[in-house]
C-alpha cells in the first residue's frame, strides 16, 4: 500500500541486472522496495497467519518483475525453545527468546475509538470488536506497542539476492515492509527487529525445504549444534551435507520440539511451519515441498562461478532455469499469490480502514482549525503525513480489477462483456458506500453525485440538469485487454475516493461536506 512509504516521488522504469547471474544490482534495492510499496496490497500490520501470505505476494510480484526464481527464497525466524512447556506459555515476557515485533498500528490511533469502530462496521464485513483488539476472520489486531507470534512461534519473510559489482559478490537482503518499510536489510537483522538475538534463522529456496542458514548461526548456537551432532559423530561443518531426516532431528533436539508439533520440520511446507484453516491449500503446499531443493546448491555454484569469473557460469544458470521450469515454480507461486490475496482480504480491509481513519482524523483537525487544505499539497513532508488517505483508493482499484479478471487471471473488462458488467456493479457499490446519488444517463454512463437530500428526488425523477452544474471528474472502467489494474480504474476510483473522503469528514468529524452554492461534485 502507498501509506507511510518512502517520500520518493518516482518509481523505477526498469530493474538493472547482472548479465551473468540475472540478479538485480545492489543499487536497485530501494527501487524494488518502492515498487512493492506502491503496487502490492500488503496489510499495514503485524499479525498471526499473515506473514507467510505477504511473503507469497511479494515473491510472486518479484517474479513478475522478471527477477529469477533461483535468486529468491523464503526465510524463517524460529523461536529456539519449542518444547511442550514453552508452547503452553502465552506470555512472551516469560519466554526469553520470544519473537516480538513493533506494532505499526499502535502509533496511528486508538482501536477503541468509537468513530473508528463505527467506520469498521460499515466498511468491513467480518469484524468482531473486543476490549483491546479487533478480530477479522482468523486475524487479530491489537493496539499494544509490541505484538508476538504466539501460535506459529515463527516469522516468514522473502529473501532476494543482489549482485554488488564493486565488491564482486552476491548479497542477500530481506524485503519485509511489516518489519521495516524504509529499506531492505540483511537476514541477520531480523533478530534485532524481532528482539530475539538467539532465534534460529532458516532458509528455503522457492518450493524447497527450510534448513538452518549456516552464515547466520551464532557462536552459542554453533556450540549447541556441535554438542547435538556429536551424538552421531558429526559437527557443524557437516551441516550442509546432512540428510533432511537428520536435519529435522537436529532441529527437534535443539528446540525441544516433539515429533509432529509445529517445531518439527517434517510437518513443515515450503511456505511455513504452521498449518492454517484451508486444509486443501496446506496439503498442496506440503505436496510441492522439496521440488525446488536443487536450486540451493546450483545457486551457490552460480555465485562461485561468477565471483571467480569462470566460463561455466552460463551453463549453471541454464540448469537453474531448467529446474525452475521443471518444478513449475512460477505457476505455483502465482497460485500461492492469488490464494494469499483472497485470504488476506479481510485483514487488508480492516488495516486499510485504520490507516485511512488516522489520516482523516488529522485532516479534520486541520479543517476545524480553519487551515487551508491546499497548503497541505505544497510541502512534501506534509503530503507524506496524509498519505493514509490513499490506502482506500489503492484498495478500490484492486476491487475493480478483481471483478475484471478472466479465467487465466488477466484483466479483461472490454465494453459489454460479463466482466464489464461486474465492474459496473462494483462501481455502483462503491458510489453507494460513498453516500453518492447514483444514476445512469441515456447512453449508459454511470454518475455518482454529491448533492443535497432534496436534490436526490429531482435526480430520481429523471432531472439530469444537476449534471450540468457540477464539477466532474472520472474515467472509464472498460479497458484495453490486459492493460493493467490502473488503466481507467484509477480515474474512476480517484473521483469516488475524493467524494467519499468529503462525506466521511461530515459523517465522523462533523466537517461540512457540501458548498453553500449550487455547484456540486460528481464522478
PDB file of C-alpha atoms in Angstrom, residues 16-288:
ATOM      1  CA  UNK A  16      19.054  -3.297 -13.892  1.00  0.00           C
ATOM      2  CA  UNK A  17      20.527  -6.791 -13.568  1.00  0.00           C
ATOM      3  CA  UNK A  18      23.870  -8.514 -13.607  1.00  0.00           C
ATOM      4  CA  UNK A  19      24.185 -10.144 -17.014  1.00  0.00           C
ATOM      5  CA  UNK A  20      25.852 -13.313 -15.771  1.00  0.00           C
ATOM      6  CA  UNK A  21      23.677 -14.241 -12.785  1.00  0.00           C
ATOM      7  CA  UNK A  22      20.470 -12.379 -13.606  1.00  0.00           C
ATOM      8  CA  UNK A  23      20.445 -10.970 -10.053  1.00  0.00           C
ATOM      9  CA  UNK A  24      19.388  -7.308  -9.745  1.00  0.00           C
ATOM     10  CA  UNK A  25      22.248  -4.940  -8.998  1.00  0.00           C
ATOM     11  CA  UNK A  26      22.566  -3.832  -5.387  1.00  0.00           C
ATOM     12  CA  UNK A  27      21.860  -0.248  -6.463  1.00  0.00           C
ATOM     13  CA  UNK A  28      18.302  -1.338  -7.374  1.00  0.00           C
ATOM     14  CA  UNK A  29      17.364  -2.326  -3.803  1.00  0.00           C
ATOM     15  CA  UNK A  30      15.490   0.862  -2.910  1.00  0.00           C
ATOM     16  CA  UNK A  31      13.683   0.973  -6.254  1.00  0.00           C
ATOM     17  CA  UNK A  32      12.409  -2.573  -5.771  1.00  0.00           C
ATOM     18  CA  UNK A  33      11.118  -1.679  -2.303  1.00  0.00           C
ATOM     19  CA  UNK A  34       9.278   1.351  -3.718  1.00  0.00           C
ATOM     20  CA  UNK A  35       7.615  -0.834  -6.358  1.00  0.00           C
ATOM     21  CA  UNK A  36       6.489  -3.280  -3.668  1.00  0.00           C
ATOM     22  CA  UNK A  37       5.042  -0.482  -1.524  1.00  0.00           C
ATOM     23  CA  UNK A  38       3.290   1.131  -4.487  1.00  0.00           C
ATOM     24  CA  UNK A  39       1.787  -1.846  -6.276  1.00  0.00           C
ATOM     25  CA  UNK A  40       1.068  -4.531  -3.672  1.00  0.00           C
ATOM     26  CA  UNK A  41      -1.926  -4.546  -1.330  1.00  0.00           C
ATOM     27  CA  UNK A  42       0.090  -5.500   1.741  1.00  0.00           C
ATOM     28  CA  UNK A  43      -1.833  -5.011   5.005  1.00  0.00           C
ATOM     29  CA  UNK A  44      -0.149  -2.447   7.226  1.00  0.00           C
ATOM     30  CA  UNK A  45       0.120  -4.750  10.228  1.00  0.00           C
ATOM     31  CA  UNK A  46       1.993  -7.486  12.029  1.00  0.00           C
ATOM     32  CA  UNK A  47      -0.303 -10.376  12.922  1.00  0.00           C
ATOM     33  CA  UNK A  48      -0.525 -14.152  13.194  1.00  0.00           C
ATOM     34  CA  UNK A  49      -1.205 -16.036   9.946  1.00  0.00           C
ATOM     35  CA  UNK A  50      -0.301 -13.005   7.831  1.00  0.00           C
ATOM     36  CA  UNK A  51       3.458 -13.048   7.249  1.00  0.00           C
ATOM     37  CA  UNK A  52       3.619 -16.159   5.045  1.00  0.00           C
ATOM     38  CA  UNK A  53       0.859 -14.858   2.794  1.00  0.00           C
ATOM     39  CA  UNK A  54       2.532 -11.458   2.467  1.00  0.00           C
ATOM     40  CA  UNK A  55       5.750 -13.255   1.547  1.00  0.00           C
ATOM     41  CA  UNK A  56       3.913 -15.152  -1.207  1.00  0.00           C
ATOM     42  CA  UNK A  57       2.534 -11.888  -2.627  1.00  0.00           C
ATOM     43  CA  UNK A  58       5.957 -10.239  -2.615  1.00  0.00           C
ATOM     44  CA  UNK A  59       7.712 -13.240  -4.168  1.00  0.00           C
ATOM     45  CA  UNK A  60       5.152 -13.501  -6.966  1.00  0.00           C
ATOM     46  CA  UNK A  61       5.485  -9.787  -7.697  1.00  0.00           C
ATOM     47  CA  UNK A  62       9.284 -10.075  -7.835  1.00  0.00           C
ATOM     48  CA  UNK A  63       8.931 -12.959 -10.284  1.00  0.00           C
ATOM     49  CA  UNK A  64       6.667 -10.782 -12.427  1.00  0.00           C
ATOM     50  CA  UNK A  65       9.461  -8.182 -12.417  1.00  0.00           C
ATOM     51  CA  UNK A  66      11.478 -10.960 -14.104  1.00  0.00           C
ATOM     52  CA  UNK A  67      13.777 -11.441 -11.140  1.00  0.00           C
ATOM     53  CA  UNK A  68      14.943 -15.065 -11.433  1.00  0.00           C
ATOM     54  CA  UNK A  69      13.263 -17.603  -9.169  1.00  0.00           C
ATOM     55  CA  UNK A  70      16.651 -19.006  -8.146  1.00  0.00           C
ATOM     56  CA  UNK A  71      17.519 -15.533  -6.795  1.00  0.00           C
ATOM     57  CA  UNK A  72      14.645 -15.656  -4.311  1.00  0.00           C
ATOM     58  CA  UNK A  73      13.973 -17.598  -1.126  1.00  0.00           C
ATOM     59  CA  UNK A  74      11.841 -17.656   1.980  1.00  0.00           C
ATOM     60  CA  UNK A  75      13.421 -17.049   5.346  1.00  0.00           C
ATOM     61  CA  UNK A  76      12.078 -18.224   8.695  1.00  0.00           C
ATOM     62  CA  UNK A  77      12.887 -16.838  12.127  1.00  0.00           C
ATOM     63  CA  UNK A  78      12.082 -19.511  14.714  1.00  0.00           C
ATOM     64  CA  UNK A  79      11.963 -19.325  18.482  1.00  0.00           C
ATOM     65  CA  UNK A  80      14.739 -21.585  19.861  1.00  0.00           C
ATOM     66  CA  UNK A  81      12.574 -23.163  22.575  1.00  0.00           C
ATOM     67  CA  UNK A  82       9.606 -25.094  21.193  1.00  0.00           C
ATOM     68  CA  UNK A  83       9.314 -27.616  23.986  1.00  0.00           C
ATOM     69  CA  UNK A  84       5.840 -28.529  25.270  1.00  0.00           C
ATOM     70  CA  UNK A  85       6.431 -26.307  28.296  1.00  0.00           C
ATOM     71  CA  UNK A  86       7.347 -23.324  26.105  1.00  0.00           C
ATOM     72  CA  UNK A  87       4.413 -23.855  23.748  1.00  0.00           C
ATOM     73  CA  UNK A  88       1.853 -23.531  26.518  1.00  0.00           C
ATOM     74  CA  UNK A  89       3.440 -20.278  27.748  1.00  0.00           C
ATOM     75  CA  UNK A  90       1.496 -17.493  26.021  1.00  0.00           C
ATOM     76  CA  UNK A  91       3.110 -14.534  27.815  1.00  0.00           C
ATOM     77  CA  UNK A  92       6.109 -13.602  25.695  1.00  0.00           C
ATOM     78  CA  UNK A  93       7.730 -11.935  28.702  1.00  0.00           C
ATOM     79  CA  UNK A  94       8.208 -15.409  30.160  1.00  0.00           C
ATOM     80  CA  UNK A  95       9.923 -16.685  27.001  1.00  0.00           C
ATOM     81  CA  UNK A  96      13.462 -15.212  26.876  1.00  0.00           C
ATOM     82  CA  UNK A  97      13.842 -15.559  23.084  1.00  0.00           C
ATOM     83  CA  UNK A  98      10.248 -14.868  22.055  1.00  0.00           C
ATOM     84  CA  UNK A  99       9.741 -13.269  18.642  1.00  0.00           C
ATOM     85  CA  UNK A 100       8.233  -9.834  19.274  1.00  0.00           C
ATOM     86  CA  UNK A 101       7.718  -7.084  16.686  1.00  0.00           C
ATOM     87  CA  UNK A 102       6.842  -3.427  16.985  1.00  0.00           C
ATOM     88  CA  UNK A 103       3.178  -2.860  16.177  1.00  0.00           C
ATOM     89  CA  UNK A 104       2.814  -0.265  13.372  1.00  0.00           C
ATOM     90  CA  UNK A 105      -0.853   0.290  14.259  1.00  0.00           C
ATOM     91  CA  UNK A 106      -0.017   1.396  17.793  1.00  0.00           C
ATOM     92  CA  UNK A 107       1.197   4.849  16.737  1.00  0.00           C
ATOM     93  CA  UNK A 108      -1.755   5.568  14.457  1.00  0.00           C
ATOM     94  CA  UNK A 109      -4.904   5.750  16.555  1.00  0.00           C
ATOM     95  CA  UNK A 110      -6.806   4.147  19.400  1.00  0.00           C
ATOM     96  CA  UNK A 111      -8.541   0.956  18.285  1.00  0.00           C
ATOM     97  CA  UNK A 112     -11.159   1.695  20.965  1.00  0.00           C
ATOM     98  CA  UNK A 113     -12.195   4.973  19.285  1.00  0.00           C
ATOM     99  CA  UNK A 114     -15.965   4.687  18.731  1.00  0.00           C
ATOM    100  CA  UNK A 115     -15.770   6.577  15.430  1.00  0.00           C
ATOM    101  CA  UNK A 116     -13.209   4.118  14.131  1.00  0.00           C
ATOM    102  CA  UNK A 117     -15.266   1.154  15.288  1.00  0.00           C
ATOM    103  CA  UNK A 118     -18.345   2.562  13.564  1.00  0.00           C
ATOM    104  CA  UNK A 119     -16.357   3.041  10.363  1.00  0.00           C
ATOM    105  CA  UNK A 120     -15.073  -0.533  10.611  1.00  0.00           C
ATOM    106  CA  UNK A 121     -18.610  -1.888  10.920  1.00  0.00           C
ATOM    107  CA  UNK A 122     -19.603  -0.022   7.763  1.00  0.00           C
ATOM    108  CA  UNK A 123     -16.515  -0.836   5.695  1.00  0.00           C
ATOM    109  CA  UNK A 124     -15.558  -4.379   6.725  1.00  0.00           C
ATOM    110  CA  UNK A 125     -17.978  -7.288   6.573  1.00  0.00           C
ATOM    111  CA  UNK A 126     -16.400  -9.577   9.166  1.00  0.00           C
ATOM    112  CA  UNK A 127     -15.297  -7.614  12.227  1.00  0.00           C
ATOM    113  CA  UNK A 128     -15.567  -8.592  15.878  1.00  0.00           C
ATOM    114  CA  UNK A 129     -14.689  -5.950  18.453  1.00  0.00           C
ATOM    115  CA  UNK A 130     -13.491  -6.807  21.925  1.00  0.00           C
ATOM    116  CA  UNK A 131     -11.726  -4.867  24.613  1.00  0.00           C
ATOM    117  CA  UNK A 132      -8.272  -4.089  23.332  1.00  0.00           C
ATOM    118  CA  UNK A 133      -8.363  -5.880  19.985  1.00  0.00           C
ATOM    119  CA  UNK A 134     -10.239  -6.337  16.721  1.00  0.00           C
ATOM    120  CA  UNK A 135     -10.760  -9.728  15.100  1.00  0.00           C
ATOM    121  CA  UNK A 136     -11.410 -10.208  11.397  1.00  0.00           C
ATOM    122  CA  UNK A 137     -11.514 -13.772  10.130  1.00  0.00           C
ATOM    123  CA  UNK A 138      -8.512 -15.581  11.671  1.00  0.00           C
ATOM    124  CA  UNK A 139      -6.596 -12.331  12.230  1.00  0.00           C
ATOM    125  CA  UNK A 140      -6.356 -10.370  15.471  1.00  0.00           C
ATOM    126  CA  UNK A 141      -5.260  -6.729  15.539  1.00  0.00           C
ATOM    127  CA  UNK A 142      -4.114  -5.249  18.820  1.00  0.00           C
ATOM    128  CA  UNK A 143      -3.269  -1.763  19.984  1.00  0.00           C
ATOM    129  CA  UNK A 144      -0.327  -2.981  22.083  1.00  0.00           C
ATOM    130  CA  UNK A 145       3.045  -1.405  21.226  1.00  0.00           C
ATOM    131  CA  UNK A 146       4.538  -4.893  20.738  1.00  0.00           C
ATOM    132  CA  UNK A 147       2.988  -7.999  19.198  1.00  0.00           C
ATOM    133  CA  UNK A 148       4.137 -11.602  19.362  1.00  0.00           C
ATOM    134  CA  UNK A 149       3.641 -14.709  17.228  1.00  0.00           C
ATOM    135  CA  UNK A 150       2.008 -16.844  19.880  1.00  0.00           C
ATOM    136  CA  UNK A 151       0.663 -19.562  17.579  1.00  0.00           C
ATOM    137  CA  UNK A 152       3.407 -20.051  14.985  1.00  0.00           C
ATOM    138  CA  UNK A 153       6.418 -19.040  17.109  1.00  0.00           C
ATOM    139  CA  UNK A 154       7.934 -18.081  13.754  1.00  0.00           C
ATOM    140  CA  UNK A 155       8.035 -15.291  11.198  1.00  0.00           C
ATOM    141  CA  UNK A 156       8.311 -15.789   7.414  1.00  0.00           C
ATOM    142  CA  UNK A 157       9.961 -13.227   5.124  1.00  0.00           C
ATOM    143  CA  UNK A 158      11.198 -13.038   1.498  1.00  0.00           C
ATOM    144  CA  UNK A 159      14.914 -13.005   0.656  1.00  0.00           C
ATOM    145  CA  UNK A 160      16.342 -11.548  -2.542  1.00  0.00           C
ATOM    146  CA  UNK A 161      19.872 -11.934  -3.956  1.00  0.00           C
ATOM    147  CA  UNK A 162      21.614  -8.871  -5.399  1.00  0.00           C
ATOM    148  CA  UNK A 163      24.900  -8.547  -7.230  1.00  0.00           C
ATOM    149  CA  UNK A 164      27.384  -5.984  -5.919  1.00  0.00           C
ATOM    150  CA  UNK A 165      29.706  -5.162  -8.860  1.00  0.00           C
ATOM    151  CA  UNK A 166      32.017  -3.047  -6.692  1.00  0.00           C
ATOM    152  CA  UNK A 167      32.813  -5.921  -4.328  1.00  0.00           C
ATOM    153  CA  UNK A 168      32.267  -8.701  -6.885  1.00  0.00           C
ATOM    154  CA  UNK A 169      29.923 -10.676  -4.685  1.00  0.00           C
ATOM    155  CA  UNK A 170      26.298 -11.688  -4.208  1.00  0.00           C
ATOM    156  CA  UNK A 171      24.432 -10.163  -1.277  1.00  0.00           C
ATOM    157  CA  UNK A 172      21.227 -11.409   0.340  1.00  0.00           C
ATOM    158  CA  UNK A 173      18.671  -8.881   1.511  1.00  0.00           C
ATOM    159  CA  UNK A 174      15.321  -9.277   3.259  1.00  0.00           C
ATOM    160  CA  UNK A 175      12.329  -7.396   1.884  1.00  0.00           C
ATOM    161  CA  UNK A 176       9.719  -7.225   4.632  1.00  0.00           C
ATOM    162  CA  UNK A 177       7.701  -3.982   4.943  1.00  0.00           C
ATOM    163  CA  UNK A 178       5.980  -5.388   8.037  1.00  0.00           C
ATOM    164  CA  UNK A 179       9.287  -5.159   9.904  1.00  0.00           C
ATOM    165  CA  UNK A 180      10.974  -2.275   8.070  1.00  0.00           C
ATOM    166  CA  UNK A 181       9.306  -0.054   5.465  1.00  0.00           C
ATOM    167  CA  UNK A 182      12.254   2.245   4.785  1.00  0.00           C
ATOM    168  CA  UNK A 183      14.847  -0.180   3.422  1.00  0.00           C
ATOM    169  CA  UNK A 184      15.872  -3.752   2.720  1.00  0.00           C
ATOM    170  CA  UNK A 185      18.145  -5.333   5.304  1.00  0.00           C
ATOM    171  CA  UNK A 186      20.452  -8.361   5.795  1.00  0.00           C
ATOM    172  CA  UNK A 187      18.921 -11.567   7.206  1.00  0.00           C
ATOM    173  CA  UNK A 188      20.795 -11.275  10.500  1.00  0.00           C
ATOM    174  CA  UNK A 189      18.978  -8.001  11.232  1.00  0.00           C
ATOM    175  CA  UNK A 190      15.743  -9.972  11.541  1.00  0.00           C
ATOM    176  CA  UNK A 191      16.909 -10.928  15.033  1.00  0.00           C
ATOM    177  CA  UNK A 192      17.169  -7.274  16.040  1.00  0.00           C
ATOM    178  CA  UNK A 193      13.790  -6.361  14.565  1.00  0.00           C
ATOM    179  CA  UNK A 194      12.160  -9.322  16.318  1.00  0.00           C
ATOM    180  CA  UNK A 195      14.001  -8.692  19.605  1.00  0.00           C
ATOM    181  CA  UNK A 196      15.362 -12.237  19.700  1.00  0.00           C
ATOM    182  CA  UNK A 197      19.176 -12.344  19.406  1.00  0.00           C
ATOM    183  CA  UNK A 198      19.307 -16.145  19.557  1.00  0.00           C
ATOM    184  CA  UNK A 199      16.339 -17.086  17.379  1.00  0.00           C
ATOM    185  CA  UNK A 200      17.102 -19.638  14.686  1.00  0.00           C
ATOM    186  CA  UNK A 201      17.271 -18.401  11.090  1.00  0.00           C
ATOM    187  CA  UNK A 202      16.344 -20.883   8.375  1.00  0.00           C
ATOM    188  CA  UNK A 203      16.110 -20.540   4.617  1.00  0.00           C
ATOM    189  CA  UNK A 204      14.212 -22.334   1.842  1.00  0.00           C
ATOM    190  CA  UNK A 205      14.538 -21.950  -1.938  1.00  0.00           C
ATOM    191  CA  UNK A 206      11.208 -21.484  -3.682  1.00  0.00           C
ATOM    192  CA  UNK A 207       9.440 -24.852  -3.229  1.00  0.00           C
ATOM    193  CA  UNK A 208      12.429 -26.008  -1.163  1.00  0.00           C
ATOM    194  CA  UNK A 209      12.746 -27.024   2.480  1.00  0.00           C
ATOM    195  CA  UNK A 210      13.566 -24.796   5.424  1.00  0.00           C
ATOM    196  CA  UNK A 211      17.105 -25.614   6.588  1.00  0.00           C
ATOM    197  CA  UNK A 212      19.389 -23.850   9.039  1.00  0.00           C
ATOM    198  CA  UNK A 213      21.266 -20.995   7.383  1.00  0.00           C
ATOM    199  CA  UNK A 214      24.984 -21.612   8.188  1.00  0.00           C
ATOM    200  CA  UNK A 215      26.152 -17.963   7.769  1.00  0.00           C
ATOM    201  CA  UNK A 216      23.518 -16.851  10.284  1.00  0.00           C
ATOM    202  CA  UNK A 217      24.330 -19.303  13.080  1.00  0.00           C
ATOM    203  CA  UNK A 218      25.536 -17.539  16.235  1.00  0.00           C
ATOM    204  CA  UNK A 219      28.506 -18.762  18.271  1.00  0.00           C
ATOM    205  CA  UNK A 220      26.232 -20.000  21.073  1.00  0.00           C
ATOM    206  CA  UNK A 221      24.049 -21.851  18.578  1.00  0.00           C
ATOM    207  CA  UNK A 222      27.134 -23.376  16.976  1.00  0.00           C
ATOM    208  CA  UNK A 223      28.243 -24.803  20.332  1.00  0.00           C
ATOM    209  CA  UNK A 224      24.845 -26.378  20.933  1.00  0.00           C
ATOM    210  CA  UNK A 225      24.647 -27.750  17.377  1.00  0.00           C
ATOM    211  CA  UNK A 226      28.082 -29.363  17.727  1.00  0.00           C
ATOM    212  CA  UNK A 227      27.045 -30.918  21.022  1.00  0.00           C
ATOM    213  CA  UNK A 228      23.925 -32.413  19.434  1.00  0.00           C
ATOM    214  CA  UNK A 229      25.659 -33.614  16.273  1.00  0.00           C
ATOM    215  CA  UNK A 230      28.441 -35.257  18.293  1.00  0.00           C
ATOM    216  CA  UNK A 231      25.876 -37.918  19.215  1.00  0.00           C
ATOM    217  CA  UNK A 232      26.153 -39.041  15.583  1.00  0.00           C
ATOM    218  CA  UNK A 233      29.886 -38.360  15.284  1.00  0.00           C
ATOM    219  CA  UNK A 234      29.159 -35.215  13.241  1.00  0.00           C
ATOM    220  CA  UNK A 235      29.877 -31.487  13.644  1.00  0.00           C
ATOM    221  CA  UNK A 236      28.502 -28.179  12.381  1.00  0.00           C
ATOM    222  CA  UNK A 237      30.936 -28.441   9.460  1.00  0.00           C
ATOM    223  CA  UNK A 238      28.735 -31.275   8.176  1.00  0.00           C
ATOM    224  CA  UNK A 239      25.545 -29.220   8.367  1.00  0.00           C
ATOM    225  CA  UNK A 240      25.023 -28.760   4.628  1.00  0.00           C
ATOM    226  CA  UNK A 241      25.599 -32.464   3.985  1.00  0.00           C
ATOM    227  CA  UNK A 242      23.001 -33.696   6.468  1.00  0.00           C
ATOM    228  CA  UNK A 243      20.060 -35.663   5.127  1.00  0.00           C
ATOM    229  CA  UNK A 244      16.724 -33.955   5.582  1.00  0.00           C
ATOM    230  CA  UNK A 245      15.746 -36.522   8.213  1.00  0.00           C
ATOM    231  CA  UNK A 246      18.922 -35.793  10.210  1.00  0.00           C
ATOM    232  CA  UNK A 247      18.351 -32.069   9.861  1.00  0.00           C
ATOM    233  CA  UNK A 248      14.789 -32.424  11.176  1.00  0.00           C
ATOM    234  CA  UNK A 249      16.152 -34.464  14.090  1.00  0.00           C
ATOM    235  CA  UNK A 250      18.708 -31.716  14.787  1.00  0.00           C
ATOM    236  CA  UNK A 251      16.015 -29.018  14.915  1.00  0.00           C
ATOM    237  CA  UNK A 252      13.852 -31.097  17.247  1.00  0.00           C
ATOM    238  CA  UNK A 253      16.818 -31.750  19.535  1.00  0.00           C
ATOM    239  CA  UNK A 254      17.821 -28.086  19.503  1.00  0.00           C
ATOM    240  CA  UNK A 255      14.350 -26.687  20.212  1.00  0.00           C
ATOM    241  CA  UNK A 256      12.971 -29.497  22.361  1.00  0.00           C
ATOM    242  CA  UNK A 257      10.070 -29.868  19.936  1.00  0.00           C
ATOM    243  CA  UNK A 258       8.049 -33.062  19.929  1.00  0.00           C
ATOM    244  CA  UNK A 259       7.588 -35.041  16.689  1.00  0.00           C
ATOM    245  CA  UNK A 260       4.532 -33.792  14.819  1.00  0.00           C
ATOM    246  CA  UNK A 261       4.487 -30.413  16.572  1.00  0.00           C
ATOM    247  CA  UNK A 262       4.941 -27.037  14.883  1.00  0.00           C
ATOM    248  CA  UNK A 263       8.645 -27.286  15.760  1.00  0.00           C
ATOM    249  CA  UNK A 264       9.078 -30.498  13.759  1.00  0.00           C
ATOM    250  CA  UNK A 265      10.436 -29.711  10.252  1.00  0.00           C
ATOM    251  CA  UNK A 266       8.892 -32.897   8.896  1.00  0.00           C
ATOM    252  CA  UNK A 267       5.468 -31.248   9.256  1.00  0.00           C
ATOM    253  CA  UNK A 268       6.511 -28.018   7.513  1.00  0.00           C
ATOM    254  CA  UNK A 269       5.835 -26.937   3.947  1.00  0.00           C
ATOM    255  CA  UNK A 270       7.923 -24.667   1.737  1.00  0.00           C
ATOM    256  CA  UNK A 271       5.668 -21.787   2.875  1.00  0.00           C
ATOM    257  CA  UNK A 272       5.643 -22.005   6.679  1.00  0.00           C
ATOM    258  CA  UNK A 273       5.676 -24.191   9.784  1.00  0.00           C
ATOM    259  CA  UNK A 274       2.038 -23.625  10.772  1.00  0.00           C
ATOM    260  CA  UNK A 275      -0.988 -25.110   9.071  1.00  0.00           C
ATOM    261  CA  UNK A 276      -3.886 -22.749   8.512  1.00  0.00           C
ATOM    262  CA  UNK A 277      -7.622 -23.074   8.077  1.00  0.00           C
ATOM    263  CA  UNK A 278      -7.556 -24.180   4.414  1.00  0.00           C
ATOM    264  CA  UNK A 279      -6.593 -27.850   4.530  1.00  0.00           C
ATOM    265  CA  UNK A 280      -6.553 -28.225   0.746  1.00  0.00           C
ATOM    266  CA  UNK A 281      -4.086 -25.352   0.401  1.00  0.00           C
ATOM    267  CA  UNK A 282      -1.936 -26.725   3.226  1.00  0.00           C
ATOM    268  CA  UNK A 283      -1.833 -30.156   1.589  1.00  0.00           C
ATOM    269  CA  UNK A 284      -0.995 -28.732  -1.838  1.00  0.00           C
ATOM    270  CA  UNK A 285       1.912 -26.748  -0.398  1.00  0.00           C
ATOM    271  CA  UNK A 286       3.146 -29.775   1.530  1.00  0.00           C
ATOM    272  CA  UNK A 287       2.992 -31.912  -1.618  1.00  0.00           C
ATOM    273  CA  UNK A 288       5.079 -29.386  -3.583  1.00  0.00           C
TER     274      UNK A 288
END
